[in-house]
Amino acid sequence: MSIRDWPIKRKLTAILLLISGLVLVLTSVAFVTYEVVTFRQTIQTHLATRSRILAANSTAALAFANEADATEILAALRYDPHTVAGALYDRNGRVLATYPARAAADLIPGAPEPDGYRFEGGRLVAFTPVAQGANQRLGTLYIASDTKAVSDAIRLSGIIAIVVLAIALLAAYALAAALQGRISAPILALAETATAASTRQDYSLRAPKFGEDELGTLTDAFNQMLGRIEDQKQELQQHATRLEQRVADRTKELEHRNEALRRNAAELLAANNELDAFAYSVSHDLRAPLRSIDGFSQVLLEDYATQLGDGGRDSLQRVRAASQRMATLIDDLLKLARVTRAEMRTEPVDLSAMARDIVVDIQRAAPDRPVEFAITPGLEAQGDSRLLRVVLDNLLRNGWKYSSKRPQARVEFNALEENGERVFVVKDNGAGFDMRYADKLFGVFQRLHSAAEFEGTGVGLATVRRIIDRHGGRIWAEGVVDQGATFYFTL
Amino acid sequence: MNAGKILLVEDNPDDVALTMRALKSHNITNDVIVAQDGVEAIDYLFGTKGRPAPTDLPAVVLLDLKLPKINGMEVLQRIRADERTRLLPVVILTSSDEERDIIDGYSLGANSYVRKPVDFVEFTKAAQQLGLYWLLMNRTPPPPRGP
C-alpha cells in the first residue's frame, strides 16, 4: 500500500512519530557531541594540571640531571590508570627518565615536540615546559594518556541517548496514537456518514460534530448539504408521486375511453354484421316475391290475353314494370350497402386507364350513340380500385346519360390543382341541374329529373359520395340547366 | 331427345311453377324432379331407408341457395363429397348475386352460377338456355363404376 493510501490514523501517527523522532535524534546528537567535547576538555585540563604539577616537581631533578629522582617523580604517574607513558627531557632534548622506568622505545618520542596538548594516534599527549623562574627553561615533560576515558564517556552518553530516544519515541507514539484521534475521529466520522449516506441513499443521516474548529465547520457544511439533499429528495419524491398519480389518472381515463371505444367498435361491428345479414337477406328474399308478381302477370298476359282486354293488359304491364323497377331499386340499394361494407384496400390506381375501360363498356352497350369522351391520360390516385371504379362508372355513365339529348354530346375527365390539392373533374354538356337543388344531388333516392326524362333510381350519386367519404375525400357539383354538369372530387 | 332428368331444388312453389312453365314452353320435356328443401334433395340423390337412390343421376341439378333445413351450399358440399355424385353438374340458380355466394359456390365446385331475373321474359329465356345447354349440349360424365 502506498503511503498515499494509508488510513488517516496511520498517516497522522507516522507524521507525529517522524517529527518527534527527528527532533529527538537531533537533540541526542547534540547531547552526545556536547558530552564528548566537554569531556575531552575536562581530560585535557586534568592532564595539563597534572603535567604542570609534575613539571614543577621535576625542576630540581632536571637542574641536577638526577635520573633517579626524575624516575621517582615520574613513577607517581602510576596512580593514574589512564597514563600510559611519561618522560622527562633535559634542556638539550635528551631523555632523562621515563615512565614506566623501562618503557618500550616506541612509547617515548625520541625528542621533545613543541609544547602543547594534542590527540595523537588514540592518545592524548602533552609536552609541558619545565622551567626555573620565569625564563630559565630546564627541559620538557612528556605525558601520554590513553583515550579510553573519552570513549567510555562517548559510549555512556550514546547509551543514554539511545535509551532516552527509545523511551521518548515510545512516549511520542503513545501520545500520537492518543492525540491523532482528535483530528482523525471527526474525519473518520464524516467519511463513515458520507459512505453510509451514499450507499444506503439515506440522507437523513448526520455526521457527529466534535468541536468548533475547521473540521467542525466542514461537518456543519456537510450536514447542511445532506439536509438540502434530503429536502430536495423529498420534493422530488412528492413530484414523482404527483406525477404517478397524474399518470394513473390519465391511464384510468384512457382506459375508460378505450373501453368506450371498444364498446363503440363492438356496436359498430354488430351494426355492420346486422347490415350484412340484412343485405344478404334482402338480396335473397326481397326479389323472390317480385319475380312471382312479374312472372304470374306475364302468365296472365300470355294465357288470358283475350279475356283481359286492353285495360287489363295495360294494368298488368304496369304491374310488371313496377316490379322490375322495384328490383332495380333493390339492386342499387344493395350496391350502396356493399360500398359501405366492403373492405378497403388502398393502392395506386390509374384513373385514366380505368375511365377508358368504362367508356369502352358504355360505347359497346350503345354503339349508335356518338358521344365524345375526352380523357386526360396519366391521372393517378391512391384508393381502392374496385370502389373507385364504381365512382368513375357512375359519373361517366351519368355524363353519358344526361347528355343523351345533345346532338354533340361530350364528356370530359381531367384534373386540376386547387390549393395544392388534386381535384378530379367529370364534366358533361348535358341537361345540367338547378344549383338551388345541388345539395340534394347526393341524397339517397333524390332525383332532379323524372324517370320519364332520364331513368334512374337516385342511388348512384349517393353511392359515389359514400365511396368518396370512405376515401376521406370531398365531392361537389356545379351545374347550369341545359348547359351541363361538372362533378369535382378529391381523394 | 336425351332422357336426362333435371333435379330442381327450390323451396318457393311460385318459383317452381314459373320454372316448370318456362321449361315446358320451350319444349323441354324431360322429367323435372322437384325437391323442396336440402334434405329432400339429399334424400333423393343418396336414398333413404324406404327408397333407394336412383340408378341414374340427373343430368343437372338446379340448386337454390336459401333453403329450409339444409341450405344450398351444404347440399353442394355433400354432392361433391360423395364419390358417386362428385362430378354431377350443379347449377346454382338463385335470387342473389352476392359476391360471397358466387365465390363460395364456385369454391365448392358449382359448374355455373345463374341469377334468377325478376323479369319473367328474361327468366324464361334463362331457363330455356339452361335446359338446352345442360340437357342437350353438355356431355355428362359417365356414371362411376359400382363398388
XYZ file of C-alpha atoms in Angstrom:
638
model
C 0.000 0.000 0.000
C 1.448 3.360 -0.914
C 1.674 5.991 1.784
C -0.971 7.965 -0.052
C -3.479 5.172 0.630
C -2.717 4.801 4.311
C -5.591 5.419 6.665
C -5.539 8.902 8.133
C -4.876 7.492 11.612
C -1.686 5.872 10.482
C -0.634 8.922 8.492
C -1.115 11.197 11.487
C 0.741 8.809 13.768
C 3.559 8.463 11.255
C 3.878 12.230 10.871
C 3.928 12.772 14.607
C 6.497 9.993 15.093
C 8.614 11.295 12.222
C 8.695 14.805 13.664
C 9.321 13.775 17.241
C 11.874 11.146 16.109
C 13.773 13.752 14.098
C 13.735 16.209 16.995
C 14.902 13.540 19.418
C 17.690 12.316 17.164
C 18.953 15.881 16.618
C 18.762 16.523 20.335
C 20.621 13.291 21.127
C 23.357 14.033 18.611
C 23.758 17.495 20.114
C 23.825 15.985 23.594
C 26.420 13.375 22.701
C 28.562 15.900 20.837
C 28.412 18.278 23.779
C 29.329 15.458 26.181
C 32.291 14.392 24.095
C 33.605 17.896 23.618
C 33.165 18.746 27.262
C 34.757 15.503 28.367
C 37.786 15.943 26.165
C 38.296 19.442 27.531
C 37.995 18.061 31.026
C 40.610 15.348 30.474
C 42.854 17.845 28.777
C 42.527 20.215 31.737
C 43.228 17.351 34.143
C 46.295 16.317 32.136
C 47.511 19.883 31.983
C 47.108 20.281 35.713
C 48.933 17.022 36.429
C 51.649 17.925 33.925
C 52.143 21.334 35.468
C 52.334 19.806 38.995
C 54.786 17.166 37.823
C 56.795 19.742 35.857
C 57.018 21.917 38.946
C 58.166 18.921 40.995
C 60.755 17.977 38.378
C 62.740 21.242 38.297
C 65.264 20.061 40.889
C 65.839 16.677 39.265
C 66.336 18.278 35.880
C 68.509 21.091 37.204
C 70.845 18.493 38.651
C 70.219 15.872 35.955
C 69.387 13.458 38.690
C 67.994 10.499 36.864
C 66.928 8.563 39.912
C 64.888 11.426 41.247
C 63.389 12.035 37.891
C 62.364 8.386 37.593
C 60.967 8.530 41.153
C 58.872 11.557 40.287
C 57.592 10.013 37.072
C 56.650 6.832 38.968
C 53.877 8.817 40.644
C 52.112 8.603 37.283
C 51.132 5.058 38.114
C 48.302 6.373 40.276
C 46.530 7.479 37.175
C 45.471 4.290 35.365
C 44.928 6.173 32.109
C 48.534 7.367 31.836
C 50.380 5.062 29.524
C 53.750 6.748 29.284
C 55.784 9.660 30.545
C 59.252 11.111 30.032
C 61.487 13.953 31.125
C 63.794 15.547 28.628
C 66.692 17.796 29.622
C 67.449 21.179 28.203
C 69.111 19.549 25.221
C 66.200 17.306 24.452
C 67.708 14.094 25.755
C 65.587 11.665 27.700
C 66.428 11.796 31.359
C 63.820 9.445 32.761
C 60.807 7.542 31.524
C 57.650 6.019 32.865
C 57.366 3.096 33.093
C 61.070 3.054 34.065
C 61.967 0.751 31.279
C 59.488 1.816 28.709
C 59.430 0.396 25.205
C 61.168 2.713 22.762
C 58.070 3.274 20.615
C 56.169 4.649 23.631
C 58.552 7.554 24.099
C 59.222 10.052 21.284
C 62.984 10.433 20.689
C 62.951 14.177 21.078
C 60.527 16.611 22.689
C 57.999 18.141 20.388
C 56.549 21.625 20.633
C 54.759 22.433 23.861
C 51.005 21.829 23.974
C 48.326 19.188 24.063
C 47.038 17.124 21.205
C 45.262 13.889 20.446
C 47.561 11.677 18.542
C 47.039 8.033 17.492
C 44.247 7.385 20.006
C 46.176 9.104 22.815
C 46.246 12.485 24.386
C 49.839 13.706 24.584
C 51.134 16.677 26.485
C 54.542 18.369 26.227
C 54.921 20.725 29.171
C 57.943 23.038 29.707
C 59.883 22.585 32.932
C 61.286 25.974 33.934
C 63.100 27.642 36.821
C 61.616 31.066 37.461
C 60.127 32.889 34.524
C 62.669 32.373 31.766
C 65.090 29.672 32.587
C 63.995 26.571 30.676
C 65.260 23.338 32.220
C 63.637 20.743 29.995
C 60.314 19.208 28.825
C 57.840 16.824 30.466
C 56.057 14.336 28.251
C 52.904 12.515 29.359
C 50.706 10.258 27.158
C 47.299 9.315 28.345
C 45.037 6.839 26.664
C 41.614 7.999 25.477
C 39.660 5.124 26.972
C 38.018 7.539 29.353
C 36.842 9.519 26.352
C 35.455 6.520 24.533
C 33.869 5.292 27.760
C 32.216 8.652 28.139
C 31.098 8.602 24.494
C 29.665 5.095 24.884
C 27.853 6.020 28.051
C 26.314 9.141 26.627
C 25.474 7.202 23.461
C 23.678 4.560 25.503
C 21.894 7.242 27.488
C 20.932 8.979 24.272
C 19.595 5.731 22.726
C 17.610 4.809 25.831
C 16.178 8.302 26.107
C 15.439 8.241 22.392
C 13.637 4.937 22.669
C 11.604 5.975 25.691
C 10.799 9.331 24.121
C 9.737 7.682 20.866
C 7.538 5.238 22.715
C 6.000 8.096 24.640
C 5.603 10.041 21.400
C 3.940 7.054 19.761
C 1.565 6.652 22.696
C 0.760 10.349 22.688
C 0.389 10.406 18.889
C -1.897 7.395 18.988
C -3.962 9.077 21.686
C -3.984 12.540 20.154
C -4.347 11.744 16.438
C -7.918 10.735 17.325
C -8.689 14.401 17.949
C -8.143 15.080 14.266
C -8.895 11.754 12.656
C -12.092 10.961 14.576
C -14.178 13.784 13.020
C -12.758 12.996 9.579
C -13.468 9.299 10.029
C -16.985 10.057 11.273
C -17.511 12.312 8.265
C -16.221 9.622 5.896
C -18.427 6.994 7.550
C -21.514 9.202 7.303
C -20.778 10.043 3.683
C -20.326 6.365 2.797
C -23.500 5.353 4.613
C -25.491 8.156 3.007
C -24.316 7.294 -0.471
C -24.653 3.514 -0.187
C -27.989 3.470 1.628
C -29.271 6.609 -0.068
C -30.271 7.695 3.394
C -29.912 11.459 3.521
C -31.422 11.763 6.993
C -28.045 10.756 8.481
C -25.909 13.460 10.184
C -22.185 13.400 10.909
C -21.338 13.923 14.636
C -19.547 17.203 15.421
C -16.528 17.178 17.700
C -15.643 20.816 18.018
C -15.769 24.280 16.569
C -12.565 24.029 14.535
C -12.299 23.790 10.740
C -13.385 20.147 10.925
C -16.442 21.279 12.836
C -17.186 23.792 10.064
C -16.665 21.052 7.493
C -19.012 18.754 9.406
C -21.620 21.519 9.619
C -21.342 22.210 5.895
C -21.574 18.505 5.115
C -24.628 18.113 7.342
C -26.244 21.148 5.742
C -25.601 19.619 2.331
C -27.186 16.338 3.464
C -30.148 18.309 4.750
C -30.567 20.076 1.453
C -30.268 16.803 -0.461
C -32.862 15.288 1.865
C -35.215 18.207 1.254
C -34.717 18.009 -2.487
C -35.182 14.265 -2.441
C -38.425 14.697 -0.568
C -39.534 17.351 -3.001
C -38.603 15.102 -5.911
C -40.477 12.262 -4.313
C -43.510 14.455 -3.922
C -43.240 15.481 -7.572
C -42.845 11.867 -8.584
C -45.843 10.852 -6.503
C -47.930 13.633 -8.004
C -46.723 12.641 -11.463
C -47.516 8.986 -10.823
C -50.928 9.988 -9.608
C -51.490 12.005 -12.748
C -50.256 9.181 -14.938
C -52.544 6.799 -13.088
C -55.453 9.208 -13.507
C -54.713 9.631 -17.192
C -54.313 5.893 -17.622
C -57.638 5.304 -15.959
C -59.236 7.972 -18.107
C -57.664 6.427 -21.201
C -58.867 3.007 -20.127
C -62.364 4.386 -19.784
C -62.113 5.948 -23.200
C -60.665 2.782 -24.662
C -63.459 0.826 -23.072
C -65.965 3.228 -24.618
C -64.176 2.971 -27.950
C -64.166 -0.804 -27.720
C -67.864 -0.719 -26.953
C -68.441 1.612 -29.884
C -66.348 -0.592 -32.137
C -68.218 -3.659 -30.959
C -71.510 -1.877 -31.520
C -70.353 -0.772 -34.953
C -69.235 -4.287 -35.747
C -72.571 -5.629 -34.559
C -74.400 -3.000 -36.619
C -72.245 -3.818 -39.614
C -72.881 -7.512 -39.172
C -76.568 -6.790 -38.845
C -76.462 -4.694 -42.008
C -74.580 -7.521 -43.676
C -77.180 -10.085 -42.650
C -79.938 -7.676 -43.617
C -78.440 -7.033 -47.052
C -77.898 -10.724 -47.607
C -81.453 -11.461 -46.633
C -82.741 -8.608 -48.818
C -80.780 -9.812 -51.804
C -82.262 -13.281 -51.453
C -85.760 -12.738 -50.155
C -86.951 -9.372 -51.438
C -86.587 -10.242 -55.083
C -88.474 -13.539 -54.907
C -91.956 -12.001 -54.491
C -91.166 -9.530 -57.287
C -90.365 -12.459 -59.516
C -93.712 -14.008 -58.658
C -95.565 -10.742 -59.331
C -93.833 -10.241 -62.663
C -93.964 -13.909 -63.606
C -97.618 -14.509 -62.939
C -98.557 -11.176 -64.542
C -96.795 -12.441 -67.652
C -98.607 -15.773 -67.280
C -101.898 -13.868 -67.206
C -100.872 -11.824 -70.222
C -99.918 -14.937 -72.129
C -102.745 -17.243 -71.124
C -105.669 -14.850 -70.679
C -104.850 -12.041 -73.070
C -108.245 -12.022 -74.752
C -110.269 -12.142 -71.523
C -108.249 -9.297 -70.013
C -108.969 -6.756 -72.652
C -106.793 -3.708 -73.322
C -107.343 -2.213 -69.860
C -106.392 -5.441 -68.104
C -103.325 -5.957 -70.254
C -102.208 -2.367 -69.667
C -102.649 -2.782 -65.933
C -100.638 -5.966 -65.897
C -97.892 -4.331 -67.966
C -97.748 -1.584 -65.337
C -97.560 -4.185 -62.589
C -94.667 -5.811 -64.398
C -92.868 -2.502 -65.000
C -93.253 -1.587 -61.344
C -91.927 -4.881 -60.090
C -88.931 -4.662 -62.410
C -88.283 -1.117 -61.290
C -88.515 -2.287 -57.695
C -85.959 -4.960 -58.476
C -83.579 -2.324 -59.881
C -84.085 -0.214 -56.782
C -83.282 -3.159 -54.567
C -80.182 -3.911 -56.602
C -78.986 -0.323 -56.379
C -79.628 -0.217 -52.662
C -77.676 -3.405 -52.244
C -74.823 -1.866 -54.190
C -74.882 1.114 -51.842
C -74.858 -1.192 -48.845
C -71.983 -3.177 -50.357
C -69.959 0.006 -50.824
C -70.398 0.725 -47.126
C -69.499 -2.774 -46.049
C -66.679 -3.534 -48.461
C -63.192 -3.765 -47.037
C -60.903 -1.032 -48.394
C -57.577 -1.919 -49.977
C -55.575 1.184 -50.782
C -53.243 1.004 -53.762
C -52.123 3.283 -56.600
C -54.855 3.435 -59.231
C -54.587 4.692 -62.812
C -57.912 6.527 -63.037
C -57.395 7.445 -66.714
C -56.973 3.816 -67.768
C -59.977 2.904 -65.642
C -62.073 5.636 -67.290
C -61.069 4.443 -70.777
C -62.164 0.894 -69.817
C -65.537 2.122 -68.639
C -66.036 4.199 -71.786
C -65.387 1.109 -73.911
C -68.119 -0.700 -71.934
C -70.548 2.173 -72.329
C -69.943 2.520 -76.051
C -70.215 -1.192 -76.632
C -73.630 -1.206 -74.938
C -74.892 1.659 -77.108
C -72.793 1.836 -80.271
C -75.356 4.002 -82.070
C -74.861 6.985 -79.755
C -71.962 9.172 -80.850
C -70.649 10.638 -77.599
C -67.220 12.230 -77.467
C -65.226 11.206 -74.413
C -62.152 13.306 -73.593
C -59.999 11.599 -71.003
C -56.765 13.222 -69.814
C -54.153 10.471 -69.616
C -51.987 9.652 -66.609
C -54.352 10.680 -63.808
C -53.430 8.605 -60.806
C -54.697 8.354 -57.258
C -54.414 6.242 -54.122
C -57.521 4.276 -53.283
C -59.491 1.062 -53.531
C -59.603 0.277 -57.239
C -62.943 -1.543 -57.125
C -64.674 1.247 -55.268
C -63.066 3.949 -57.422
C -64.294 2.085 -60.471
C -67.854 2.395 -59.091
C -67.275 6.165 -58.719
C -65.990 6.663 -62.258
C -68.605 4.304 -63.689
C -71.421 6.262 -62.077
C -70.067 9.698 -63.013
C -69.194 8.797 -66.623
C -72.495 6.972 -67.128
C -74.319 9.973 -65.677
C -72.492 12.241 -68.106
C -73.335 9.913 -70.941
C -76.965 9.573 -69.808
C -77.743 13.245 -69.192
C -76.116 14.353 -72.447
C -78.325 11.998 -74.472
C -80.407 14.877 -75.795
C -77.397 16.770 -77.180
C -76.597 16.328 -80.840
C -72.872 16.643 -79.996
C -72.593 15.090 -76.567
C -69.258 15.431 -74.839
C -67.990 14.026 -71.532
C -64.599 15.006 -70.079
C -62.450 13.506 -67.376
C -59.495 15.560 -66.178
C -57.952 17.062 -63.079
C -56.849 20.407 -61.701
C -54.815 21.675 -58.764
C -56.637 23.689 -56.157
C -54.801 24.937 -53.038
C -52.164 22.290 -53.609
C -54.820 19.605 -53.745
C -55.575 17.488 -56.777
C -59.219 17.763 -57.823
C -60.628 15.304 -60.360
C -63.309 16.625 -62.696
C -66.022 14.844 -64.692
C -67.839 17.288 -66.929
C -70.628 16.885 -69.452
C -72.574 19.250 -71.713
C -75.926 17.584 -70.915
C -79.094 18.539 -69.118
C -77.334 20.069 -66.158
C -79.234 20.967 -62.997
C -80.509 23.881 -60.984
C -77.881 24.887 -58.417
C -80.680 25.500 -55.920
C -81.028 21.758 -55.605
C -77.297 20.991 -55.646
C -77.379 19.767 -52.050
C -79.973 17.165 -52.924
C -77.866 15.559 -55.636
C -76.052 13.138 -53.374
C -79.019 12.029 -51.207
C -80.394 8.508 -51.477
C -83.427 8.333 -53.803
C -83.036 12.059 -54.551
C -83.547 12.866 -58.225
C -83.651 16.175 -60.055
C -85.192 14.661 -63.166
C -88.243 12.497 -63.682
C -87.860 8.852 -64.615
C -89.634 9.677 -67.858
C -86.932 12.228 -68.786
C -83.929 10.242 -67.604
C -84.294 6.859 -65.998
C -82.577 6.183 -62.695
C -83.123 5.268 -59.078
C -81.374 8.117 -57.265
C -78.903 5.818 -55.601
C -75.879 6.200 -57.867
C -74.558 9.546 -56.608
C -75.311 8.550 -53.023
C -73.111 5.534 -53.607
C -70.417 7.733 -55.161
C -70.455 10.062 -52.189
C -70.257 7.150 -49.774
C -67.133 5.884 -51.546
C -65.506 9.334 -51.635
C -66.293 9.695 -47.901
C -64.660 6.386 -47.181
C -61.540 7.605 -49.000
C -61.540 10.757 -46.866
C -62.180 12.939 -49.907
C -64.850 15.502 -50.847
C -67.274 15.673 -53.737
C -69.317 18.594 -55.045
C -71.046 19.585 -58.242
C -71.770 22.634 -60.341
C -74.455 22.800 -62.947
C -76.405 25.060 -65.236
C -79.747 23.898 -66.567
C -79.394 22.753 -70.180
C -75.682 23.614 -70.223
C -74.218 20.662 -68.415
C -72.969 19.462 -65.053
C -69.484 19.278 -63.570
C -68.576 16.939 -60.725
C -65.454 17.578 -58.674
C -63.947 15.134 -56.252
C -60.787 14.723 -54.196
C -59.365 11.574 -52.680
C -84.007 -36.269 -77.148
C -81.783 -37.159 -74.237
C -83.568 -38.869 -71.395
C -81.665 -36.853 -68.766
C -83.612 -35.512 -65.838
C -83.454 -32.192 -64.057
C -83.349 -32.050 -60.275
C -84.819 -28.715 -59.275
C -84.045 -27.861 -55.659
C -86.386 -24.965 -54.852
C -88.498 -24.220 -51.814
C -90.617 -21.423 -53.297
C -93.683 -23.001 -55.010
C -94.084 -19.888 -57.190
C -90.548 -20.247 -58.488
C -91.179 -23.973 -59.048
C -94.314 -23.218 -61.057
C -92.638 -20.473 -63.087
C -89.558 -22.593 -63.778
C -91.695 -25.558 -64.871
C -93.701 -23.267 -67.134
C -90.589 -21.762 -68.642
C -89.070 -25.180 -69.330
C -92.298 -26.603 -70.762
C -92.960 -23.627 -73.005
C -89.666 -24.372 -74.669
C -90.439 -27.992 -75.264
C -88.024 -29.271 -72.720
C -89.972 -32.372 -71.963
C -87.542 -34.076 -69.655
C -88.666 -35.086 -66.246
C -88.203 -32.412 -63.673
C -87.839 -33.739 -60.173
C -88.571 -31.141 -57.526
C -87.003 -31.191 -54.075
C -88.498 -28.567 -51.785
C -85.541 -28.319 -49.412
C -81.976 -29.515 -48.963
C -82.964 -32.616 -47.066
C -85.278 -33.736 -49.845
C -82.552 -33.191 -52.425
C -80.053 -35.245 -50.457
C -82.618 -37.951 -49.783
C -83.339 -38.137 -53.475
C -79.699 -38.337 -54.523
C -78.458 -40.666 -51.832
C -81.635 -42.599 -50.983
C -83.383 -43.249 -47.683
C -84.443 -46.330 -45.758
C -87.709 -46.581 -47.604
C -86.479 -45.683 -51.060
C -83.121 -46.484 -52.609
C -81.051 -43.944 -54.545
C -81.992 -43.688 -58.222
C -79.887 -45.750 -60.577
C -79.481 -42.836 -62.970
C -78.252 -39.472 -61.753
C -79.980 -36.367 -63.102
C -78.286 -34.575 -65.997
C -78.132 -31.384 -63.981
C -79.095 -30.062 -60.568
C -80.634 -26.579 -60.462
C -79.881 -25.547 -56.916
C -81.358 -22.636 -54.977
C -79.208 -21.382 -52.105
C -81.649 -20.243 -49.451
C -83.400 -23.413 -48.455
C -85.044 -24.618 -45.265
C -83.282 -27.206 -43.070
C -80.140 -27.690 -45.167
C -79.102 -24.804 -47.374
C -77.876 -24.996 -50.958
C -74.162 -24.659 -50.177
C -74.330 -27.624 -47.827
C -76.180 -29.691 -50.419
C -73.443 -28.830 -52.914
C -70.792 -29.829 -50.401
C -72.459 -33.220 -49.840
C -72.733 -33.805 -53.586
C -69.060 -33.066 -54.116
C -68.012 -35.133 -51.148
C -69.646 -38.331 -52.406
C -67.755 -40.477 -54.906
C -70.916 -41.230 -56.876
C -72.049 -37.618 -57.292
C -68.844 -35.624 -57.193
C -68.875 -34.965 -60.968
C -72.627 -34.256 -61.132
C -73.247 -30.921 -62.911
C -74.675 -28.416 -60.453
C -76.003 -25.014 -61.489
C -76.710 -22.542 -58.717
C -79.949 -20.765 -59.635
C -80.800 -18.207 -57.033
C -82.079 -14.681 -56.362
C -78.867 -13.225 -55.017
C -75.787 -12.105 -56.810
C -73.891 -11.527 -53.571
C -70.212 -11.836 -54.313
C -69.824 -14.018 -51.278
C -72.311 -16.551 -52.651
C -70.697 -16.613 -56.090
C -67.223 -17.171 -54.650
C -68.434 -19.802 -52.167
C -70.455 -21.566 -54.871
C -67.550 -21.852 -57.272
C -65.166 -22.730 -54.442
C -67.362 -25.681 -53.533
C -67.364 -26.813 -57.142
C -70.509 -25.400 -58.736
C -70.451 -25.677 -62.534
C -72.360 -22.461 -63.093
C -73.989 -19.602 -61.233
C -77.138 -18.019 -62.631
C -79.147 -15.280 -61.050
C -82.887 -15.534 -61.490
C -84.059 -12.398 -63.348
C -87.146 -10.663 -61.978
C -88.424 -10.026 -65.484
C -90.284 -13.223 -66.365
C -89.452 -12.911 -70.042
C -85.780 -12.878 -69.113
C -86.362 -15.638 -66.624
C -87.959 -17.812 -69.265
C -85.039 -17.184 -71.601
C -82.595 -18.143 -68.894
C -84.448 -21.338 -68.012
C -84.672 -22.278 -71.638
C -81.000 -21.715 -72.240
C -80.096 -23.656 -69.143
C -82.288 -26.568 -70.203
C -80.944 -26.564 -73.719
C -77.374 -26.284 -72.648
C -77.248 -28.778 -69.816
C -79.621 -31.336 -71.317
C -78.708 -31.175 -74.953
C -75.293 -29.636 -75.441
C -73.453 -30.617 -72.359
C -71.896 -34.077 -72.132
C -72.378 -35.559 -68.688
C -69.579 -37.613 -67.167
C -70.008 -41.390 -67.321
C -71.561 -42.968 -64.220
C -68.910 -44.174 -61.826
C -68.339 -47.931 -61.660
C -70.094 -49.665 -58.824
C -68.045 -50.963 -55.931
